[in-house]
PDB file of C-alpha atoms and ligand atoms in Angstrom:
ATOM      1  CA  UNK A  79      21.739  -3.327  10.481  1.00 86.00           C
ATOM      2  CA  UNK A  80      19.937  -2.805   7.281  1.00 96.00           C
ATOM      3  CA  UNK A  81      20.968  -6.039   4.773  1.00 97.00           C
ATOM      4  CA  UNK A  82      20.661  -3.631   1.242  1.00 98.00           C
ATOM      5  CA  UNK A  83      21.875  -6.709  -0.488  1.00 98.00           C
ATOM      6  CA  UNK A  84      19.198  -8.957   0.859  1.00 98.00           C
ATOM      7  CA  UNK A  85      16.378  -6.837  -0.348  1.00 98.00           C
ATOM      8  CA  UNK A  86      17.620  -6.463  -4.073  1.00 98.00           C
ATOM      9  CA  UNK A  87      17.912 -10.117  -4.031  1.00 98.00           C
ATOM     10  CA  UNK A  88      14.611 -10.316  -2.593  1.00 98.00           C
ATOM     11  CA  UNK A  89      13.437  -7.735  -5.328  1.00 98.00           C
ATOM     12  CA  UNK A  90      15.131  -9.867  -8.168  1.00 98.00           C
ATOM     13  CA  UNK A  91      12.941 -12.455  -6.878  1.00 98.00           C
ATOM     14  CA  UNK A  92       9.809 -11.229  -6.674  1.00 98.00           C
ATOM     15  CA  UNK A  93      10.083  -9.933 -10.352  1.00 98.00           C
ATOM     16  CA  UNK A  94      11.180 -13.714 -11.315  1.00 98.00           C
ATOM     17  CA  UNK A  95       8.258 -14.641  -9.490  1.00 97.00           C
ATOM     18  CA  UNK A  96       6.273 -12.504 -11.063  1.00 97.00           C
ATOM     19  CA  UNK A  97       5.087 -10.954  -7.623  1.00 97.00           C
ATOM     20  CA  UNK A  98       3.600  -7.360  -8.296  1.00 97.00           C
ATOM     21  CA  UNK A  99       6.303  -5.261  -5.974  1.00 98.00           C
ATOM     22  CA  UNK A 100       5.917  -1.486  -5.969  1.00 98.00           C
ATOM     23  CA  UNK A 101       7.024   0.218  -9.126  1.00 98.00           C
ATOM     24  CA  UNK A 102      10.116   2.269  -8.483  1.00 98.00           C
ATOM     25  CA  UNK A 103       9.078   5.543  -9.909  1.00 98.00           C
ATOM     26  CA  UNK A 104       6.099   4.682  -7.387  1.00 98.00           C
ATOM     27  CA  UNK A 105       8.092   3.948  -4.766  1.00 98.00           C
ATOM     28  CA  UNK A 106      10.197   7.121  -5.006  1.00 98.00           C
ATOM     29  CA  UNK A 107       7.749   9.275  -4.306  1.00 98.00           C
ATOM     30  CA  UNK A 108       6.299   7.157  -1.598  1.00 98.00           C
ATOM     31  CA  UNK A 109      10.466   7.452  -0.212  1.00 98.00           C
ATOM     32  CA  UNK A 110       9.868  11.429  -0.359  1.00 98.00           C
ATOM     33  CA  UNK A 111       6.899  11.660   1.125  1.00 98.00           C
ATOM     34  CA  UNK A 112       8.053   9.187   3.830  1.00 98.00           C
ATOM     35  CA  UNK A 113      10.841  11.639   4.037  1.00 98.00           C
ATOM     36  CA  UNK A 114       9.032  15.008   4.666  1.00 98.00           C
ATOM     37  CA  UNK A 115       5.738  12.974   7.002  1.00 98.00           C
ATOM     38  CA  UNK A 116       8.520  10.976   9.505  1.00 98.00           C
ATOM     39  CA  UNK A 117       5.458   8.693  10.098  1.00 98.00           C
ATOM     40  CA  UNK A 118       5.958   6.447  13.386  1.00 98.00           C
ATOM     41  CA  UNK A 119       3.302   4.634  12.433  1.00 98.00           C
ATOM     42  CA  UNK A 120       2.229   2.972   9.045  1.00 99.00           C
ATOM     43  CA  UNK A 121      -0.245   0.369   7.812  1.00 99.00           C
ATOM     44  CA  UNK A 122       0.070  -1.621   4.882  1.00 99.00           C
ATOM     45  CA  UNK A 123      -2.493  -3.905   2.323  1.00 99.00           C
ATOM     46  CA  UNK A 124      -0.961  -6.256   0.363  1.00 98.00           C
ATOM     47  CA  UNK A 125       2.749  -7.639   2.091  1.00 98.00           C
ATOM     48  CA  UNK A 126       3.569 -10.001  -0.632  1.00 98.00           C
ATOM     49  CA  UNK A 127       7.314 -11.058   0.084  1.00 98.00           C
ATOM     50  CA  UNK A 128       8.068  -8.128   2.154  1.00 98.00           C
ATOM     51  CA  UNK A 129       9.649  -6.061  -0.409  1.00 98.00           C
ATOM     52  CA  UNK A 130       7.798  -2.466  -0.114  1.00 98.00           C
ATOM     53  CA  UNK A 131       7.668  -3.036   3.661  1.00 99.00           C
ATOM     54  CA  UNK A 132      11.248  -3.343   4.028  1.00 98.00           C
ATOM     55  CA  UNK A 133      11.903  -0.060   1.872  1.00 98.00           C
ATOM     56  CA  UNK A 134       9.416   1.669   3.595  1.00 98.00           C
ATOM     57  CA  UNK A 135      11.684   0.605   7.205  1.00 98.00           C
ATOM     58  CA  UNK A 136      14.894   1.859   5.283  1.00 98.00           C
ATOM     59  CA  UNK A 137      13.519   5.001   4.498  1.00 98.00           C
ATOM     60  CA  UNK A 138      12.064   5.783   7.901  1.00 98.00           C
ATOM     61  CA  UNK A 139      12.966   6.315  11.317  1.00 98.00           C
ATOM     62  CA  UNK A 140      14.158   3.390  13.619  1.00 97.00           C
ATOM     63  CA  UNK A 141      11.011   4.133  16.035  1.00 98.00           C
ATOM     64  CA  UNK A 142       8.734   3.790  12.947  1.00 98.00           C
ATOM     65  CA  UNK A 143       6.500   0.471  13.169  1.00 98.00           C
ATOM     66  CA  UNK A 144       4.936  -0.836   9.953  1.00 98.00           C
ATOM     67  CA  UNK A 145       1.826  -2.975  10.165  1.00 98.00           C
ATOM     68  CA  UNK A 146       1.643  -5.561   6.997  1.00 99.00           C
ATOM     69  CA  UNK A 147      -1.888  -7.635   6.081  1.00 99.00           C
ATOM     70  CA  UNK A 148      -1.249 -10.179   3.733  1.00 98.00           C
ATOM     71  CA  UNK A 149      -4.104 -12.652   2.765  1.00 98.00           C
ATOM     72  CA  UNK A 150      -1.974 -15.909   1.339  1.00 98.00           C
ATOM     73  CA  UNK A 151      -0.458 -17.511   3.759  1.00 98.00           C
ATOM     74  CA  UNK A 152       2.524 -18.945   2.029  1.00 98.00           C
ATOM     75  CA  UNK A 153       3.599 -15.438   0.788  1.00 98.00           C
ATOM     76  CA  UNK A 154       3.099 -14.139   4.072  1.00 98.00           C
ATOM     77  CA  UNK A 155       6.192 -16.716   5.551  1.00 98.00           C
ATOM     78  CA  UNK A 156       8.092 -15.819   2.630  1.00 98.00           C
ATOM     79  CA  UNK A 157       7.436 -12.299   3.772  1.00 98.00           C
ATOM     80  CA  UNK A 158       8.729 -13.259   7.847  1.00 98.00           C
ATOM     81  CA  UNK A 159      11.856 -14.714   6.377  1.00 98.00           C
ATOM     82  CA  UNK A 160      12.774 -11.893   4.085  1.00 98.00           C
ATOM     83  CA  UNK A 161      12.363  -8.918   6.504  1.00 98.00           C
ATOM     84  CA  UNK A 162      14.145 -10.798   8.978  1.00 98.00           C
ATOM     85  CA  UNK A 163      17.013 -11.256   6.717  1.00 98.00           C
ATOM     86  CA  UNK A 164      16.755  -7.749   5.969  1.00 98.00           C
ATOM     87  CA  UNK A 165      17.284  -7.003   9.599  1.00 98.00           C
ATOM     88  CA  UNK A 166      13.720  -5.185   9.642  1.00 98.00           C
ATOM     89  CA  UNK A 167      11.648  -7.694  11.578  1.00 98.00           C
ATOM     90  CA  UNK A 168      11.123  -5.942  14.600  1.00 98.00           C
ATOM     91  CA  UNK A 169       9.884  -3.130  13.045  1.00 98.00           C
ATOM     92  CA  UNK A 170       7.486  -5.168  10.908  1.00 98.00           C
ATOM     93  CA  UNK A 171       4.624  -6.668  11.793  1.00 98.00           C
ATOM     94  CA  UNK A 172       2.922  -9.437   9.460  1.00 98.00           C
ATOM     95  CA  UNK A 173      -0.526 -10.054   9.904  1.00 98.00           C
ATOM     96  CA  UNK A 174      -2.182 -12.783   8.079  1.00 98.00           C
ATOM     97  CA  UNK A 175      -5.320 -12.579   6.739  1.00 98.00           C
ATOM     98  CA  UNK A 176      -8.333 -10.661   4.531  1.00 98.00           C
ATOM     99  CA  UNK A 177      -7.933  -7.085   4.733  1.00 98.00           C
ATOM    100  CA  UNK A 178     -11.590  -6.696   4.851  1.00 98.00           C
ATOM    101  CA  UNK A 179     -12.026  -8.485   8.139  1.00 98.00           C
ATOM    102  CA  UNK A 180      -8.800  -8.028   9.703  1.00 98.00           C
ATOM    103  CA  UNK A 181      -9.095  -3.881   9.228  1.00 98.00           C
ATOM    104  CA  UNK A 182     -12.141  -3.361  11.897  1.00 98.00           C
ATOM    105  CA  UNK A 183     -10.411  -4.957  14.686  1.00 98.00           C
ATOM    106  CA  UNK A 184      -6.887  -2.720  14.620  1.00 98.00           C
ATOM    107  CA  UNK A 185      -6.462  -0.839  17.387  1.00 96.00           C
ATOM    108  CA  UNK A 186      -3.960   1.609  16.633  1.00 96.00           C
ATOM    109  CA  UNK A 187      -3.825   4.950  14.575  1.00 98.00           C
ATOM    110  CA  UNK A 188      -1.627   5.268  11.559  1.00 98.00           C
ATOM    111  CA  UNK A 189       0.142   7.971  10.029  1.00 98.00           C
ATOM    112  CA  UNK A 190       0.167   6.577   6.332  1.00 98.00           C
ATOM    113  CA  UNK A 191      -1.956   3.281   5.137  1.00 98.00           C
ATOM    114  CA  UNK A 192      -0.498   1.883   2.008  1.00 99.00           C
ATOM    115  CA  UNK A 193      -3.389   0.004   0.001  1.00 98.00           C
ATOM    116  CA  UNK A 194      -1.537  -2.378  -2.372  1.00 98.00           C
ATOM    117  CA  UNK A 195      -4.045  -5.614  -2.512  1.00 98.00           C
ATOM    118  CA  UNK A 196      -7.239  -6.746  -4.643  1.00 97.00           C
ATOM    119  CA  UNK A 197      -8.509  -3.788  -6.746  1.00 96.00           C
ATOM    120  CA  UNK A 198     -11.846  -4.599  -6.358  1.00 96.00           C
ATOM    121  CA  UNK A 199     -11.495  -3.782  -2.670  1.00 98.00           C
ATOM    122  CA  UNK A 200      -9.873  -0.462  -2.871  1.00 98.00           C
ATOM    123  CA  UNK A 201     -13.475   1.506  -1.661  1.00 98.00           C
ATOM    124  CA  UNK A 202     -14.013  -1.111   1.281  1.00 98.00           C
ATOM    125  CA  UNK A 203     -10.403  -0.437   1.988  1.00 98.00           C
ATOM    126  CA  UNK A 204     -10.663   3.181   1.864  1.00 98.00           C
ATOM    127  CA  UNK A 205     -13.945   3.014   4.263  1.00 98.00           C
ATOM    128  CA  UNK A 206     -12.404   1.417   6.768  1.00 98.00           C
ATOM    129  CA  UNK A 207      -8.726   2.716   6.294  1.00 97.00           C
ATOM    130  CA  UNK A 208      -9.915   6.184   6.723  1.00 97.00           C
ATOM    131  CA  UNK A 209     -11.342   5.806  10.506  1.00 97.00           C
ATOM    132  CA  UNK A 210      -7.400   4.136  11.770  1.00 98.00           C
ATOM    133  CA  UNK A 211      -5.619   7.654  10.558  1.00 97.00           C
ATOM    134  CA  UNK A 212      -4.418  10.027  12.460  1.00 96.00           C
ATOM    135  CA  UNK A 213      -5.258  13.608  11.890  1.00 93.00           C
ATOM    136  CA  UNK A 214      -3.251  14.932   8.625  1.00 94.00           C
ATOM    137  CA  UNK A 215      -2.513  10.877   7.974  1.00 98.00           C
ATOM    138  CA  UNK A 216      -2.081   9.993   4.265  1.00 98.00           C
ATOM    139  CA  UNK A 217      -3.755   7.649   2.049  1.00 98.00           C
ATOM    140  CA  UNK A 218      -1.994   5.909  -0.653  1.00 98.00           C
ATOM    141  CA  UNK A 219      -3.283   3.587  -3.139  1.00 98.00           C
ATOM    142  CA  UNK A 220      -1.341   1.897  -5.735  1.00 98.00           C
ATOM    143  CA  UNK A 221      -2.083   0.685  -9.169  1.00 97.00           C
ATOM    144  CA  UNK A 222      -4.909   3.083  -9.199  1.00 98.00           C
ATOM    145  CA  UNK A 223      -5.281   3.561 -13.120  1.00 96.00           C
ATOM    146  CA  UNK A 224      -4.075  -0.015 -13.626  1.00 94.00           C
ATOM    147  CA  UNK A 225      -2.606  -0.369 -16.768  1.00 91.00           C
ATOM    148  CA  UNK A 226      -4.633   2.745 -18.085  1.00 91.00           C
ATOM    149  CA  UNK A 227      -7.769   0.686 -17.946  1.00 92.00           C
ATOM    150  CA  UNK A 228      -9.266   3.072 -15.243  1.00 91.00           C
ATOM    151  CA  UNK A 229      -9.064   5.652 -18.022  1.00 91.00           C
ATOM    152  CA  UNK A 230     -10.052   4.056 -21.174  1.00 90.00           C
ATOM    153  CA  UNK A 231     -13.416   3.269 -22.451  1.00 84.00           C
ATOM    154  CA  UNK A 232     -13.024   0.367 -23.347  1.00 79.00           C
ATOM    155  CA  UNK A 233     -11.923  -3.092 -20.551  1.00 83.00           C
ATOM    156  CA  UNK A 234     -11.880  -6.708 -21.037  1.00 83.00           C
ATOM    157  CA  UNK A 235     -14.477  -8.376 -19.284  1.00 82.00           C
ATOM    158  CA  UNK A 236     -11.806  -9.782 -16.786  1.00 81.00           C
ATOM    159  CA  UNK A 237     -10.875  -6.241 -16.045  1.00 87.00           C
ATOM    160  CA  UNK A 238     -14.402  -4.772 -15.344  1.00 91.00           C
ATOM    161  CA  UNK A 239     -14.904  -5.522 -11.830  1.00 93.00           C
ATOM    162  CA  UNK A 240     -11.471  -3.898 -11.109  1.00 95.00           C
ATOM    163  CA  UNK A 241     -11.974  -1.102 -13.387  1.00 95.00           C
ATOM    164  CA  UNK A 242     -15.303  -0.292 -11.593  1.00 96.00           C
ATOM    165  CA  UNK A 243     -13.921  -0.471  -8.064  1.00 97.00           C
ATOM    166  CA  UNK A 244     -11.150   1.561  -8.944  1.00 97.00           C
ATOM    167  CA  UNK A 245     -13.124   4.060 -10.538  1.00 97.00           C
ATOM    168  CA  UNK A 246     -15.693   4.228  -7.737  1.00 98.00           C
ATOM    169  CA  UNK A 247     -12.692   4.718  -5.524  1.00 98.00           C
ATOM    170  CA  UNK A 248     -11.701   7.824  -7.112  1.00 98.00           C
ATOM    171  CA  UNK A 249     -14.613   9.739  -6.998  1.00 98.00           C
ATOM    172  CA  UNK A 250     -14.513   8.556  -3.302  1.00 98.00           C
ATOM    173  CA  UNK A 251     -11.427  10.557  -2.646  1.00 98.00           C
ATOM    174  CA  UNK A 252     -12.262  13.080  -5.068  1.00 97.00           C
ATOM    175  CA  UNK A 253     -15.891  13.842  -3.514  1.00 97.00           C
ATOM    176  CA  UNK A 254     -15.260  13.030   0.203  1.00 97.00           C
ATOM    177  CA  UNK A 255     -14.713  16.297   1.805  1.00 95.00           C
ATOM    178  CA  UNK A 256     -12.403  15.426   4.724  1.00 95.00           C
ATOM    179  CA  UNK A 257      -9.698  14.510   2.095  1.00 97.00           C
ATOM    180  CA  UNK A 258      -7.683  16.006  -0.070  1.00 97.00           C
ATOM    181  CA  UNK A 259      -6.582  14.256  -2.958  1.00 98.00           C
ATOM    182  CA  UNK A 260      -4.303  13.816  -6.256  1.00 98.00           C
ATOM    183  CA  UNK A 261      -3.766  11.086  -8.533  1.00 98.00           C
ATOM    184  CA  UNK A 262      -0.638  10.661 -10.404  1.00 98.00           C
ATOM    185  CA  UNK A 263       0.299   9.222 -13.649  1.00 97.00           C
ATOM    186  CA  UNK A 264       3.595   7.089 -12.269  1.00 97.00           C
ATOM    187  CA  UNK A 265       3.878   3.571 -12.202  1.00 97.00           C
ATOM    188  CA  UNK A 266       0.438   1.815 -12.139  1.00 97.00           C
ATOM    189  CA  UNK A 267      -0.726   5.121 -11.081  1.00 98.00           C
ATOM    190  CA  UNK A 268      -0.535   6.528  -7.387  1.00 98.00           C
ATOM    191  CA  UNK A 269      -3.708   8.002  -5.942  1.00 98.00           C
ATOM    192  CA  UNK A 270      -2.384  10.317  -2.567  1.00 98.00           C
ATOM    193  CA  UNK A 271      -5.042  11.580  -0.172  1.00 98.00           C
ATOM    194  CA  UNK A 272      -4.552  13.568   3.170  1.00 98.00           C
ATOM    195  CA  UNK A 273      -6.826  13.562   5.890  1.00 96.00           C
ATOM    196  CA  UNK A 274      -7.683  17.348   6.341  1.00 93.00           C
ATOM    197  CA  UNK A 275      -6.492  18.053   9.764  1.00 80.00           C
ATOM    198  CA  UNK A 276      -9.726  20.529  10.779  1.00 72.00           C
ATOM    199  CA  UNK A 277     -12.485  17.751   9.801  1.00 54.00           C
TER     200      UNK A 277
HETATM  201  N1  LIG B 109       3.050  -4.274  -1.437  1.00 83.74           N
HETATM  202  C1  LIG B 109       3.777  -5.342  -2.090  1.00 83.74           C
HETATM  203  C2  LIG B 109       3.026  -5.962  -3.247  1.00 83.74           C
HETATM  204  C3  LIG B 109       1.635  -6.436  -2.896  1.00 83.74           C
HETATM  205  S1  LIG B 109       0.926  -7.442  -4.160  1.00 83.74           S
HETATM  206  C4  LIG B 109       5.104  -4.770  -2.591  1.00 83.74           C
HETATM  207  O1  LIG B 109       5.062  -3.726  -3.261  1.00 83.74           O
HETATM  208  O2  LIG B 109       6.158  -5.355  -2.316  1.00 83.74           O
HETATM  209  C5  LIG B 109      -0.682  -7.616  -3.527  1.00 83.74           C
HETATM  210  C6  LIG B 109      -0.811  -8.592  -2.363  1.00 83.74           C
HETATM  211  O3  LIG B 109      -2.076  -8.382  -1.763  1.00 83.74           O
HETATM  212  C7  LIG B 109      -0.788 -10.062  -2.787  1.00 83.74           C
HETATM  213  O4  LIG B 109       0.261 -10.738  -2.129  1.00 83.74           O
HETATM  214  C8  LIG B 109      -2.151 -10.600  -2.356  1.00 83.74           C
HETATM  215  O5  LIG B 109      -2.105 -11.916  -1.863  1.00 83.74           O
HETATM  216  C9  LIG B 109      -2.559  -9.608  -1.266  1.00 83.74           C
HETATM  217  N2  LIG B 109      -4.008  -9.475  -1.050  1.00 83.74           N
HETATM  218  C10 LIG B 109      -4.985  -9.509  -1.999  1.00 83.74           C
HETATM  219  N3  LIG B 109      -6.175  -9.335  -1.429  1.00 83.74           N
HETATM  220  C11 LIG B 109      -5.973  -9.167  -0.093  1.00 83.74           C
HETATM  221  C12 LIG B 109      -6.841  -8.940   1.025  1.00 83.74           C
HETATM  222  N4  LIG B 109      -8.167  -8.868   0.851  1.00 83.74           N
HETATM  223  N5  LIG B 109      -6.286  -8.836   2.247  1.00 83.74           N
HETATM  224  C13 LIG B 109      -4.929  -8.931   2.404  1.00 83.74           C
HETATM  225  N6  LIG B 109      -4.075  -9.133   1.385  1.00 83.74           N
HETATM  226  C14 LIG B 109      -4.585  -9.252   0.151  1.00 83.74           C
HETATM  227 MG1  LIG B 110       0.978  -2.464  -6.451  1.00 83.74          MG
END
């Protein structure tokens, strides 16, 4: 059974923690496309505690298996015990380690991959994300405009690395021609790509 009070407590905590969970403008239109794909199969960047994980099992079918790559160790465990007092575990899977080397090695295809994890990985994400989807498989990448800093001329030098990655992941999408893409202004800014089924 799905434990709704566990996750808003979980949620409550992660904003106390000042853990950056999924928006939930964001995450409703994740919940609708979720809705209209019935995915059976998703990959995740960027666990944290569990929290979009768990939302994305409540709004899916009971078949549907999420995948979860989580690079700090400690917030991975946190992650094992909250989806298992969710009642989600054994439709999650927590794997723990970098994204970057952990992505070549997966075996299975994936109807969406949710890239939520170090900005300045988003096009090395995107590289190898794109060869585990299945045809028509979606994309998503969160906090693409970051604060607005993707769009404005002028960054911080702590944000310019980000900002750069970021940017360089748009035109990605934008330019590739097997995908089809949109970015939208919600949140931190939602970037949604679908693999064209013909290419
Ligand atoms: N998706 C979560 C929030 C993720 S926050 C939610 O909405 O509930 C981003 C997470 O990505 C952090 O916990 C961070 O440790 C992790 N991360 C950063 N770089 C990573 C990498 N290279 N591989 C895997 N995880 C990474
Ligand atoms: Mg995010």
């Amino acid at each position: 059974m799905f434990n709704d009070e566990a996750l808003e407590k979980i949620k409550q905590k992660a904003l106390e923690d000042h853990i950056p969970i999924i928006m939930d403008d964001t995450l409703e239109k994740i919940i609708e496309i979720l809705e209209k794909e019935k995915p059976k199969r998703i990959l995740e960047i960027g666990t944290a505690v569990g929290y979009s994980a768990s939302q994305f099992a409540k709004y899916t079918d009971n078949d549907c298996i999420i995948d979860t790559i989580e690079i700090d160790e400690n917030r991975a465990n946190e992650a094992q015990i909250n989806i298992k007092s969710i009642g989600v575990a054994d439709r999650i899977n927590i794997m723990i380690g970098n994204a970057v080397d952990i992505l070549p090695n997966l075996k299975e295809k994936y109807d969406i991959l949710f890239i939520d994890a170090a900005k300045g990985k988003y096009p090395i994400f995107l590289e190898y994300g794109i060869k585990l989807l299945n045809p028509n498989g979606i994309i998503l990448a969160d906090n693409i405009l970051y604060k607005g800093y993707v769009m404005s001329d002028y960054n911080a030098h702590k944000q310019r690395t980000a900002v750069r990655h970021l940017r360089e992941y748009i035109k990605e999408i934008t330019e590739n021609e097997k995908l089809e893409s949109e970015i939208l202004d919600i949140g931190d800014g939602l970037a949604i790509s679908r693999i064209k089924a013909d290419k």
